[in-house]
Amino acid sequence: MILTCIVGSILVSIVIIALIPRENSLKLRQQALEWSLITFALSILLLVNLHQEAQFQQIIEFNWVSTIGWFEGSPILFAIDGISIFFIVLSTLLTPICILVSWNSIKFLVKEFIICLLGMELLLIGVFSTLDLLIFYVLFESILIPMFLIIGVWGARAEKIKAAYYFFFYTLVGSILMLLSIAVIYRITGTTDYLSLTNIQIDNNIQIWLFVGFFLSLAVKIPMIPFHIWLPLAHVEAPLAGSVILAGILLKLGGYGFIRFAWPLFPEATEYLAPIILTLSLIAVIYGSLTTCRQVDAKRLIAYSSVAHMGIVTIGLFTHTMEGLIASIFLMIAHGVVSPALFIAVTLLYERHHTRLIRYYRGVVMTMPLFSIIFMVFTLANIAVPLSCNFVGEFLSLVAAFSTSTSLGILTSTSMVIAAAYSLYLYNRICFGQLSPYLIFSRDINRREFNGQLPLIVAIVLLGVVPYPLIELVRVCLPRFL
């Protein structure tokens, strides 16, 4: 089973890293990179071998308990389908990229840092493949621990401890309500198995309260306004690898939870509360875009843009149309590629000039032409230029929004105009114009930095030019959600 091999390769890599002496930091990095590339290759093999059908595949049955007192244990199932496979591939893609871009920036506790990254990769694969509500919650919350350590221990600035606690408590407090909902579901139905629950009808009034518990937990992860306060601070204070994982994967846990669990289990509640959620999403899109325009810190600007982009994801999701569902999944994958790429670009500038304030940059294209070309590709993808991955997701989101309501479509489209404004301003200010006198030394990117960005460039172009395979795999799985 390929899924079993992926989990096994990560476990083996963690054991090998743990056995290497901490003084040999070069070998630690090399082994981590090699094993993470093996895991990524296995995930590509998993994608290639995925059958184009709606059923779950690569099923792993884990009998963790037979009977404990009154609780009758049942086997826990892990499996994939045309939705979860892309999030697994994205997780395994970003892990070696994180190791590459952090090659020189992490200077202490290298072994512990790598183990945190690999442990988080393992937990993410579990989250995206589990078919049990309780295990989903446990893995969902377990991811907080390594990310809390990455922000709090390896963050670069003085407020890293505050940012780590913001991230931890906002997401933990919100998730308690999900745990209460799961407990009520078990009391009503006697099971937390996803496949069994999809065949059980829950009373509509109870559905609403259960969905509210799930919504508040998942909305913090996305994050939706007004639950977004932790995000900019966590992004700014986290090391580059933390920002890449946070923007690329962790923000997608909320959207994935809605698609996989909240919508199929509480269909009437999602229909009933959809207008409220669409309103919150519109506020996130417009307010997030306008707030992005006033940022003076490049990393904080990209963090706030994530709020707006994820607002478009939830708009597509809660229009309850086939186009909206496809758009939400496609846009999450696209954002999981483009946003980490932008974080890598601005951090490369920070490592050279030790400031993220946009006002100190100008004329970088004169001394860093290769960086400027790559940064331009990422910027154009962020504003959804045709033939980029974001274009496909945002276009389908607009189609779904206009099919639901003309006013909803018009208001959603304003975010794309504002996104073009702040993205082009950022690129123009940094790369064009006369060379800034503050940039004393500005060398272009090296081979390692280029190799860290190359897979993201390929993914941006490939998903934009050939989106059909992803759309088709997702489309086959969606009838059970409609």
Short mmCIF file of C-alpha atoms in Angstrom, two decimals:
data_model
loop_
_atom_site.label_atom_id
_atom_site.label_comp_id
_atom_site.label_asym_id
_atom_site.label_seq_id
_atom_site.Cartn_x
_atom_site.Cartn_y
_atom_site.Cartn_z
CA MET A 1 0.00 0.00 0.00
CA ILE A 2 1.51 3.30 -1.12
CA LEU A 3 -0.16 5.30 1.65
CA THR A 4 1.40 2.95 4.21
CA CYS A 5 4.80 3.41 2.55
CA ILE A 6 4.47 7.20 2.81
CA VAL A 7 3.72 7.02 6.53
CA GLY A 8 6.54 4.49 6.99
CA SER A 9 9.07 6.65 5.16
CA ILE A 10 8.31 9.62 7.41
CA LEU A 11 8.60 7.48 10.55
CA VAL A 12 11.91 6.03 9.34
CA SER A 13 13.23 9.52 8.55
CA ILE A 14 12.33 10.74 12.04
CA VAL A 15 14.16 7.78 13.62
CA ILE A 16 17.24 8.34 11.44
CA ILE A 17 17.32 12.06 12.24
CA ALA A 18 16.98 11.28 15.94
CA LEU A 19 20.01 8.96 15.80
CA ILE A 20 22.34 11.43 14.05
CA PRO A 21 24.51 13.49 16.46
CA ARG A 22 23.24 17.05 16.78
CA GLU A 23 26.71 18.43 16.08
CA ASN A 24 26.60 17.12 12.50
CA SER A 25 24.09 19.69 11.25
CA LEU A 26 25.03 19.23 7.58
CA LYS A 27 24.24 15.50 7.67
CA LEU A 28 20.98 16.24 9.51
CA ARG A 29 19.88 18.58 6.74
CA GLN A 30 20.99 16.25 3.96
CA GLN A 31 19.21 13.22 5.43
CA ALA A 32 16.05 15.24 6.06
CA LEU A 33 16.07 16.55 2.48
CA GLU A 34 16.68 13.11 0.96
CA TRP A 35 13.93 11.39 2.97
CA SER A 36 11.45 14.20 2.37
CA LEU A 37 12.09 13.91 -1.38
CA ILE A 38 11.47 10.15 -1.14
CA THR A 39 8.17 10.87 0.60
CA PHE A 40 7.23 13.39 -2.10
CA ALA A 41 8.06 10.85 -4.83
CA LEU A 42 5.82 8.30 -3.11
CA SER A 43 2.99 10.84 -2.94
CA ILE A 44 3.32 11.46 -6.69
CA LEU A 45 3.19 7.68 -7.19
CA LEU A 46 0.05 7.64 -5.04
CA LEU A 47 -1.51 10.35 -7.23
CA VAL A 48 -0.63 8.50 -10.46
CA ASN A 49 -2.12 5.25 -9.15
CA LEU A 50 -5.36 6.89 -7.97
CA HIS A 51 -8.38 5.44 -9.77
CA GLN A 52 -10.82 7.97 -11.20
CA GLU A 53 -13.80 6.94 -9.12
CA ALA A 54 -15.77 8.32 -6.19
CA GLN A 55 -14.90 5.56 -3.72
CA PHE A 56 -12.21 5.85 -1.09
CA GLN A 57 -8.98 4.08 -2.00
CA GLN A 58 -5.74 2.92 -0.35
CA ILE A 59 -7.74 2.02 2.76
CA ILE A 60 -5.75 1.33 5.95
CA GLU A 61 -7.67 -0.29 8.81
CA PHE A 62 -6.21 0.32 12.25
CA ASN A 63 -7.67 -1.68 15.16
CA TRP A 64 -6.51 0.40 18.08
CA VAL A 65 -8.79 -1.06 20.76
CA SER A 66 -11.23 -3.95 21.03
CA THR A 67 -13.24 -3.06 24.11
CA ILE A 68 -12.69 -0.57 26.95
CA GLY A 69 -15.43 -0.88 29.57
CA TRP A 70 -18.66 0.41 28.09
CA PHE A 71 -16.91 1.76 24.98
CA GLU A 72 -16.93 -0.73 22.12
CA GLY A 73 -13.94 0.02 19.95
CA SER A 74 -14.22 -0.01 16.18
CA PRO A 75 -11.45 0.00 13.57
CA ILE A 76 -10.16 3.38 12.47
CA LEU A 77 -10.01 3.85 8.72
CA PHE A 78 -7.50 5.93 6.78
CA ALA A 79 -8.10 6.37 3.06
CA ILE A 80 -7.81 8.87 0.21
CA ASP A 81 -9.96 10.08 -2.63
CA GLY A 82 -9.76 12.71 -5.38
CA ILE A 83 -10.02 15.52 -2.82
CA SER A 84 -7.58 14.52 -0.09
CA ILE A 85 -4.84 13.31 -2.45
CA PHE A 86 -3.95 16.85 -3.58
CA PHE A 87 -3.57 18.12 -0.02
CA ILE A 88 -1.28 15.16 0.75
CA VAL A 89 0.86 15.91 -2.32
CA LEU A 90 0.99 19.60 -1.34
CA SER A 91 2.12 18.67 2.19
CA THR A 92 4.90 16.42 0.91
CA LEU A 93 5.96 19.07 -1.65
CA LEU A 94 6.31 21.90 0.86
CA THR A 95 8.32 19.89 3.40
CA PRO A 96 11.55 19.54 1.31
CA ILE A 97 11.10 23.16 0.21
CA CYS A 98 11.01 24.21 3.88
CA ILE A 99 14.23 22.30 4.52
CA LEU A 100 15.93 23.89 1.51
CA VAL A 101 14.95 27.49 2.23
CA SER A 102 15.88 27.08 5.93
CA TRP A 103 19.28 25.55 5.17
CA ASN A 104 21.31 28.45 6.61
CA SER A 105 18.72 30.42 8.56
CA ILE A 106 18.18 27.82 11.31
CA LYS A 107 21.42 27.90 13.30
CA PHE A 108 20.54 26.19 16.59
CA LEU A 109 18.59 23.07 17.61
CA VAL A 110 18.67 21.91 13.98
CA LYS A 111 17.74 18.33 14.87
CA GLU A 112 14.69 19.40 16.86
CA PHE A 113 13.60 21.77 14.07
CA ILE A 114 13.75 19.01 11.46
CA ILE A 115 11.88 16.56 13.71
CA CYS A 116 9.14 19.18 14.19
CA LEU A 117 8.83 19.61 10.41
CA LEU A 118 8.71 15.88 9.71
CA GLY A 119 6.32 15.27 12.61
CA MET A 120 3.99 17.94 11.27
CA GLU A 121 4.12 16.33 7.82
CA LEU A 122 3.09 13.01 9.37
CA LEU A 123 0.20 14.61 11.25
CA LEU A 124 -0.99 16.43 8.12
CA ILE A 125 -1.11 13.21 6.11
CA GLY A 126 -3.14 11.68 8.94
CA VAL A 127 -5.56 14.63 8.98
CA PHE A 128 -6.14 14.46 5.22
CA SER A 129 -6.64 10.69 5.17
CA THR A 130 -8.58 9.85 8.34
CA LEU A 131 -12.23 8.78 8.13
CA ASP A 132 -12.98 9.13 11.83
CA LEU A 133 -14.23 12.35 13.40
CA LEU A 134 -12.47 11.85 16.72
CA ILE A 135 -9.12 10.99 15.12
CA PHE A 136 -9.51 13.99 12.83
CA TYR A 137 -9.93 16.20 15.89
CA VAL A 138 -6.94 14.64 17.69
CA LEU A 139 -4.63 15.05 14.68
CA PHE A 140 -6.15 18.48 13.92
CA GLU A 141 -5.13 19.68 17.39
CA SER A 142 -1.82 17.81 17.54
CA ILE A 143 -0.52 19.97 14.68
CA LEU A 144 -0.64 22.93 17.08
CA ILE A 145 2.27 21.54 19.12
CA PRO A 146 5.05 21.46 16.46
CA MET A 147 3.86 24.74 14.92
CA PHE A 148 3.78 26.37 18.37
CA LEU A 149 7.40 25.28 18.88
CA ILE A 150 8.50 26.43 15.42
CA ILE A 151 7.08 29.91 15.99
CA GLY A 152 8.10 30.26 19.64
CA VAL A 153 11.60 28.72 19.47
CA TRP A 154 12.88 29.54 15.99
CA GLY A 155 11.04 32.82 15.39
CA ALA A 156 13.27 35.73 14.50
CA ARG A 157 11.97 38.66 16.54
CA ALA A 158 11.08 39.68 20.07
CA GLU A 159 7.33 39.06 19.80
CA LYS A 160 7.67 35.41 18.76
CA ILE A 161 6.44 34.12 22.14
CA LYS A 162 3.35 36.33 21.94
CA ALA A 163 2.70 35.19 18.37
CA ALA A 164 3.05 31.52 19.36
CA TYR A 165 0.55 31.88 22.20
CA TYR A 166 -1.86 33.83 19.99
CA PHE A 167 -1.76 31.01 17.45
CA PHE A 168 -2.08 28.27 20.08
CA PHE A 169 -4.92 29.69 22.16
CA TYR A 170 -7.04 31.06 19.33
CA THR A 171 -7.05 27.72 17.54
CA LEU A 172 -7.31 25.61 20.71
CA VAL A 173 -10.24 27.52 22.22
CA GLY A 174 -12.14 27.40 18.92
CA SER A 175 -11.56 23.68 18.58
CA ILE A 176 -13.07 22.86 21.97
CA LEU A 177 -16.50 23.50 20.43
CA MET A 178 -15.74 20.93 17.73
CA LEU A 179 -14.93 18.38 20.44
CA LEU A 180 -18.26 19.07 22.12
CA SER A 181 -20.05 18.59 18.79
CA ILE A 182 -18.26 15.29 18.21
CA ALA A 183 -19.25 14.13 21.70
CA VAL A 184 -22.90 14.95 20.96
CA ILE A 185 -22.69 13.14 17.62
CA TYR A 186 -21.35 10.04 19.36
CA ARG A 187 -24.10 10.23 22.00
CA ILE A 188 -26.79 10.44 19.30
CA THR A 189 -25.45 7.94 16.78
CA GLY A 190 -23.09 5.72 18.78
CA THR A 191 -20.23 6.15 16.29
CA THR A 192 -17.68 8.66 15.03
CA ASP A 193 -16.98 6.77 11.81
CA TYR A 194 -17.41 9.08 8.83
CA LEU A 195 -18.79 6.47 6.42
CA SER A 196 -21.42 5.39 8.95
CA LEU A 197 -22.41 8.96 9.80
CA THR A 198 -23.06 9.87 6.16
CA ASN A 199 -25.89 7.31 6.18
CA ILE A 200 -27.49 8.62 9.40
CA GLN A 201 -29.95 11.52 9.35
CA ILE A 202 -29.60 13.93 12.29
CA ASP A 203 -32.50 16.17 13.34
CA ASN A 204 -32.36 19.57 11.64
CA ASN A 205 -32.40 21.62 14.86
CA ILE A 206 -29.57 19.56 16.32
CA GLN A 207 -27.69 19.84 13.02
CA ILE A 208 -27.59 23.63 13.33
CA TRP A 209 -25.96 23.55 16.77
CA LEU A 210 -23.52 20.84 15.76
CA PHE A 211 -22.57 22.78 12.64
CA VAL A 212 -22.00 25.95 14.70
CA GLY A 213 -19.49 24.02 16.83
CA PHE A 214 -17.65 22.82 13.72
CA PHE A 215 -17.89 26.22 12.05
CA LEU A 216 -16.32 28.18 14.91
CA SER A 217 -13.42 25.74 15.07
CA LEU A 218 -12.79 25.61 11.32
CA ALA A 219 -13.33 29.36 10.83
CA VAL A 220 -10.40 30.09 13.17
CA LYS A 221 -8.14 27.87 11.07
CA ILE A 222 -9.10 29.42 7.71
CA PRO A 223 -9.17 32.18 9.22
CA MET A 224 -12.41 34.08 8.69
CA ILE A 225 -13.03 37.57 10.03
CA PRO A 226 -13.34 38.20 13.01
CA PHE A 227 -11.22 35.14 13.92
CA HIS A 228 -8.15 36.28 11.97
CA ILE A 229 -6.29 38.28 14.64
CA TRP A 230 -3.65 35.59 15.24
CA LEU A 231 -2.66 35.18 11.58
CA PRO A 232 -0.61 38.33 10.72
CA LEU A 233 1.35 38.19 13.97
CA ALA A 234 2.07 34.47 13.59
CA HIS A 235 3.26 34.96 10.00
CA VAL A 236 5.48 37.93 10.81
CA GLU A 237 7.16 36.29 13.80
CA ALA A 238 7.47 32.75 12.42
CA PRO A 239 10.63 31.58 10.63
CA LEU A 240 10.34 31.09 6.89
CA ALA A 241 9.53 27.37 7.17
CA GLY A 242 6.76 28.19 9.65
CA SER A 243 5.24 30.76 7.29
CA VAL A 244 5.42 28.34 4.35
CA ILE A 245 3.66 25.53 6.24
CA LEU A 246 1.18 27.92 7.83
CA ALA A 247 0.16 29.58 4.56
CA GLY A 248 0.52 26.50 2.39
CA ILE A 249 -1.19 23.83 4.48
CA LEU A 250 -2.54 24.84 7.89
CA LEU A 251 -4.93 27.48 6.52
CA LYS A 252 -6.40 24.74 4.30
CA LEU A 253 -7.41 22.57 7.27
CA GLY A 254 -10.49 24.72 7.83
CA GLY A 255 -11.67 24.50 4.23
CA TYR A 256 -10.92 20.78 4.08
CA GLY A 257 -12.87 20.23 7.31
CA PHE A 258 -15.90 22.01 5.82
CA ILE A 259 -15.76 19.96 2.63
CA ARG A 260 -15.03 16.59 4.19
CA PHE A 261 -17.04 16.64 7.42
CA ALA A 262 -19.23 19.71 8.08
CA TRP A 263 -21.10 19.80 4.78
CA PRO A 264 -21.84 16.05 4.26
CA LEU A 265 -22.86 15.50 7.89
CA PHE A 266 -24.97 18.66 8.32
CA PRO A 267 -26.44 19.45 4.86
CA GLU A 268 -29.56 21.26 6.11
CA ALA A 269 -27.56 23.37 8.56
CA THR A 270 -25.12 24.48 5.86
CA GLU A 271 -28.02 25.56 3.63
CA TYR A 272 -29.71 27.38 6.51
CA LEU A 273 -26.59 29.25 7.68
CA ALA A 274 -25.05 29.81 4.24
CA PRO A 275 -26.22 33.48 3.96
CA ILE A 276 -24.47 34.36 7.24
CA ILE A 277 -21.26 32.61 6.20
CA LEU A 278 -21.34 34.24 2.75
CA THR A 279 -21.70 37.63 4.44
CA LEU A 280 -18.71 36.97 6.70
CA SER A 281 -16.75 35.79 3.67
CA LEU A 282 -17.57 38.96 1.74
CA ILE A 283 -16.41 41.04 4.71
CA ALA A 284 -13.19 39.02 4.76
CA VAL A 285 -12.69 39.53 1.03
CA ILE A 286 -13.27 43.30 1.00
CA TYR A 287 -11.91 44.22 4.43
CA GLY A 288 -8.93 41.87 4.05
CA SER A 289 -8.06 43.35 0.65
CA LEU A 290 -8.35 46.95 1.84
CA THR A 291 -6.32 46.20 4.98
CA THR A 292 -3.64 44.61 2.82
CA CYS A 293 -3.28 47.84 0.87
CA ARG A 294 -2.20 49.81 3.95
CA GLN A 295 0.53 47.43 5.12
CA VAL A 296 4.11 48.71 5.17
CA ASP A 297 5.69 45.35 6.10
CA ALA A 298 6.04 43.02 3.08
CA LYS A 299 5.47 39.83 5.08
CA ARG A 300 2.44 41.27 6.87
CA LEU A 301 1.04 42.36 3.48
CA ILE A 302 1.19 38.79 2.17
CA ALA A 303 -0.34 37.50 5.43
CA TYR A 304 -3.36 39.81 5.13
CA SER A 305 -3.77 38.88 1.46
CA SER A 306 -4.30 35.28 2.64
CA VAL A 307 -7.38 36.42 4.57
CA ALA A 308 -8.88 37.81 1.37
CA HIS A 309 -8.01 34.77 -0.74
CA MET A 310 -9.42 32.32 1.78
CA GLY A 311 -12.58 34.45 1.86
CA ILE A 312 -13.01 33.69 -1.84
CA VAL A 313 -12.57 30.00 -1.00
CA THR A 314 -15.46 30.03 1.50
CA ILE A 315 -17.64 32.01 -0.91
CA GLY A 316 -17.18 29.30 -3.53
CA LEU A 317 -17.75 26.60 -0.93
CA PHE A 318 -21.03 27.94 0.46
CA THR A 319 -22.65 28.79 -2.87
CA HIS A 320 -23.53 25.06 -2.89
CA THR A 321 -22.80 24.63 -6.57
CA MET A 322 -20.55 22.21 -8.42
CA GLU A 323 -18.47 25.12 -9.76
CA GLY A 324 -18.11 26.59 -6.29
CA LEU A 325 -16.93 23.33 -4.75
CA ILE A 326 -14.38 22.75 -7.50
CA ALA A 327 -13.26 26.39 -7.22
CA SER A 328 -12.78 26.19 -3.45
CA ILE A 329 -10.59 23.07 -3.66
CA PHE A 330 -8.63 24.33 -6.68
CA LEU A 331 -8.07 27.75 -5.11
CA MET A 332 -6.88 26.21 -1.83
CA ILE A 333 -4.29 24.19 -3.74
CA ALA A 334 -3.30 27.25 -5.81
CA HIS A 335 -3.02 29.46 -2.73
CA GLY A 336 -0.98 26.70 -1.07
CA VAL A 337 1.58 27.14 -3.86
CA VAL A 338 1.54 30.91 -4.50
CA SER A 339 1.44 32.23 -0.93
CA PRO A 340 4.48 30.19 0.27
CA ALA A 341 6.31 31.33 -2.87
CA LEU A 342 5.70 34.98 -1.98
CA PHE A 343 6.82 34.41 1.61
CA ILE A 344 10.03 32.81 0.34
CA ALA A 345 10.67 35.78 -1.99
CA VAL A 346 10.29 38.49 0.64
CA THR A 347 12.31 36.48 3.17
CA LEU A 348 15.19 36.20 0.69
CA LEU A 349 15.22 39.99 0.63
CA TYR A 350 15.07 40.12 4.42
CA GLU A 351 18.06 37.78 4.75
CA ARG A 352 20.13 40.15 2.60
CA HIS A 353 19.00 43.54 3.91
CA HIS A 354 17.50 42.76 7.36
CA THR A 355 14.32 44.74 6.88
CA ARG A 356 10.84 43.95 5.63
CA LEU A 357 9.70 47.57 5.38
CA ILE A 358 8.73 48.23 1.77
CA ARG A 359 9.86 51.89 1.87
CA TYR A 360 13.54 50.90 2.04
CA TYR A 361 13.44 48.92 -1.21
CA ARG A 362 13.76 50.18 -4.77
CA GLY A 363 15.54 49.12 -7.96
CA VAL A 364 16.28 45.54 -6.91
CA VAL A 365 16.08 44.42 -10.57
CA MET A 366 19.45 46.11 -11.21
CA THR A 367 21.34 43.84 -8.82
CA MET A 368 19.01 40.81 -8.57
CA PRO A 369 17.58 40.19 -12.08
CA LEU A 370 16.89 36.47 -11.57
CA PHE A 371 15.09 37.14 -8.29
CA SER A 372 13.03 39.88 -9.97
CA ILE A 373 11.89 37.53 -12.75
CA ILE A 374 10.84 34.84 -10.27
CA PHE A 375 9.15 37.40 -8.02
CA MET A 376 7.23 38.71 -11.04
CA VAL A 377 5.90 35.17 -11.78
CA PHE A 378 4.68 34.84 -8.18
CA THR A 379 3.12 38.33 -8.22
CA LEU A 380 1.25 37.70 -11.47
CA ALA A 381 -0.02 34.40 -10.09
CA ASN A 382 -1.23 36.18 -6.95
CA ILE A 383 -3.38 38.55 -9.02
CA ALA A 384 -4.79 35.60 -11.02
CA VAL A 385 -3.31 36.36 -14.42
CA PRO A 386 -4.56 33.86 -17.06
CA LEU A 387 -2.47 30.69 -17.38
CA SER A 388 -1.65 30.84 -13.66
CA CYS A 389 -3.18 28.49 -11.11
CA ASN A 390 -5.03 31.23 -9.20
CA PHE A 391 -6.87 32.28 -12.36
CA VAL A 392 -8.69 28.96 -12.67
CA GLY A 393 -9.81 28.94 -9.03
CA GLU A 394 -10.89 32.59 -8.93
CA PHE A 395 -12.69 32.38 -12.27
CA LEU A 396 -14.73 29.37 -11.12
CA SER A 397 -15.42 31.15 -7.81
CA LEU A 398 -16.82 34.13 -9.72
CA VAL A 399 -18.95 31.83 -11.87
CA ALA A 400 -20.40 30.25 -8.71
CA ALA A 401 -20.91 33.65 -7.04
CA PHE A 402 -22.73 35.14 -10.04
CA SER A 403 -24.89 32.03 -10.40
CA THR A 404 -25.99 32.51 -6.79
CA SER A 405 -26.43 36.28 -6.78
CA THR A 406 -25.34 39.11 -9.08
CA SER A 407 -24.51 41.37 -6.15
CA LEU A 408 -22.46 38.58 -4.54
CA GLY A 409 -20.49 38.18 -7.76
CA ILE A 410 -19.86 41.92 -8.13
CA LEU A 411 -18.70 42.31 -4.53
CA THR A 412 -16.46 39.25 -4.81
CA SER A 413 -14.86 40.57 -8.00
CA THR A 414 -13.77 43.78 -6.24
CA SER A 415 -11.17 41.77 -4.32
CA MET A 416 -9.43 40.85 -7.57
CA VAL A 417 -9.11 44.51 -8.54
CA ILE A 418 -7.72 45.42 -5.12
CA ALA A 419 -5.40 42.39 -5.20
CA ALA A 420 -3.92 43.68 -8.46
CA ALA A 421 -3.39 47.08 -6.82
CA TYR A 422 -1.45 45.91 -3.76
CA SER A 423 0.45 43.13 -5.55
CA LEU A 424 1.67 45.36 -8.38
CA TYR A 425 2.48 48.14 -5.90
CA LEU A 426 4.62 45.71 -3.89
CA TYR A 427 6.47 44.46 -6.96
CA ASN A 428 6.89 47.91 -8.51
CA ARG A 429 8.20 49.44 -5.27
CA ILE A 430 10.71 46.65 -4.62
CA CYS A 431 12.02 45.90 -8.10
CA PHE A 432 11.69 49.04 -10.25
CA GLY A 433 12.99 52.58 -10.01
CA GLN A 434 16.41 53.92 -9.11
CA LEU A 435 18.47 51.70 -6.81
CA SER A 436 17.74 52.51 -3.17
CA PRO A 437 20.68 53.95 -1.19
CA TYR A 438 19.74 51.67 1.73
CA LEU A 439 20.57 48.51 -0.24
CA ILE A 440 24.31 48.39 0.35
CA PHE A 441 24.88 44.75 -0.65
CA SER A 442 22.44 42.90 -2.86
CA ARG A 443 23.55 39.63 -4.46
CA ASP A 444 21.21 37.56 -6.59
CA ILE A 445 19.75 34.25 -5.46
CA ASN A 446 22.03 31.21 -5.37
CA ARG A 447 21.42 27.69 -6.65
CA ARG A 448 19.92 26.40 -3.41
CA GLU A 449 17.46 29.30 -3.22
CA PHE A 450 16.52 28.83 -6.87
CA ASN A 451 15.95 25.10 -6.38
CA GLY A 452 13.67 25.88 -3.44
CA GLN A 453 11.46 28.05 -5.66
CA LEU A 454 11.60 26.04 -8.90
CA PRO A 455 8.96 23.42 -7.89
CA LEU A 456 6.55 26.22 -6.99
CA ILE A 457 7.06 27.88 -10.38
CA VAL A 458 6.41 24.57 -12.13
CA ALA A 459 3.26 23.98 -10.05
CA ILE A 460 1.93 27.50 -10.74
CA VAL A 461 2.33 27.11 -14.51
CA LEU A 462 1.28 23.46 -14.67
CA LEU A 463 -1.95 23.95 -12.72
CA GLY A 464 -2.74 27.06 -14.74
CA VAL A 465 -2.10 25.55 -18.16
CA VAL A 466 -3.38 22.00 -17.50
CA PRO A 467 -6.02 22.25 -14.76
CA TYR A 468 -8.28 19.51 -16.16
CA PRO A 469 -6.77 16.44 -14.38
CA LEU A 470 -7.21 18.04 -10.94
CA ILE A 471 -10.70 19.31 -11.76
CA GLU A 472 -11.80 15.94 -13.10
CA LEU A 473 -10.57 13.99 -10.07
CA VAL A 474 -12.35 16.44 -7.76
CA ARG A 475 -15.54 16.47 -9.86
CA VAL A 476 -15.92 12.70 -9.65
CA CYS A 477 -15.93 12.85 -5.84
CA LEU A 478 -18.32 15.78 -5.49
CA PRO A 479 -21.75 14.20 -6.20
CA ARG A 480 -21.83 12.77 -2.68
CA PHE A 481 -21.58 16.35 -1.34
CA LEU A 482 -24.39 17.79 -3.49
#
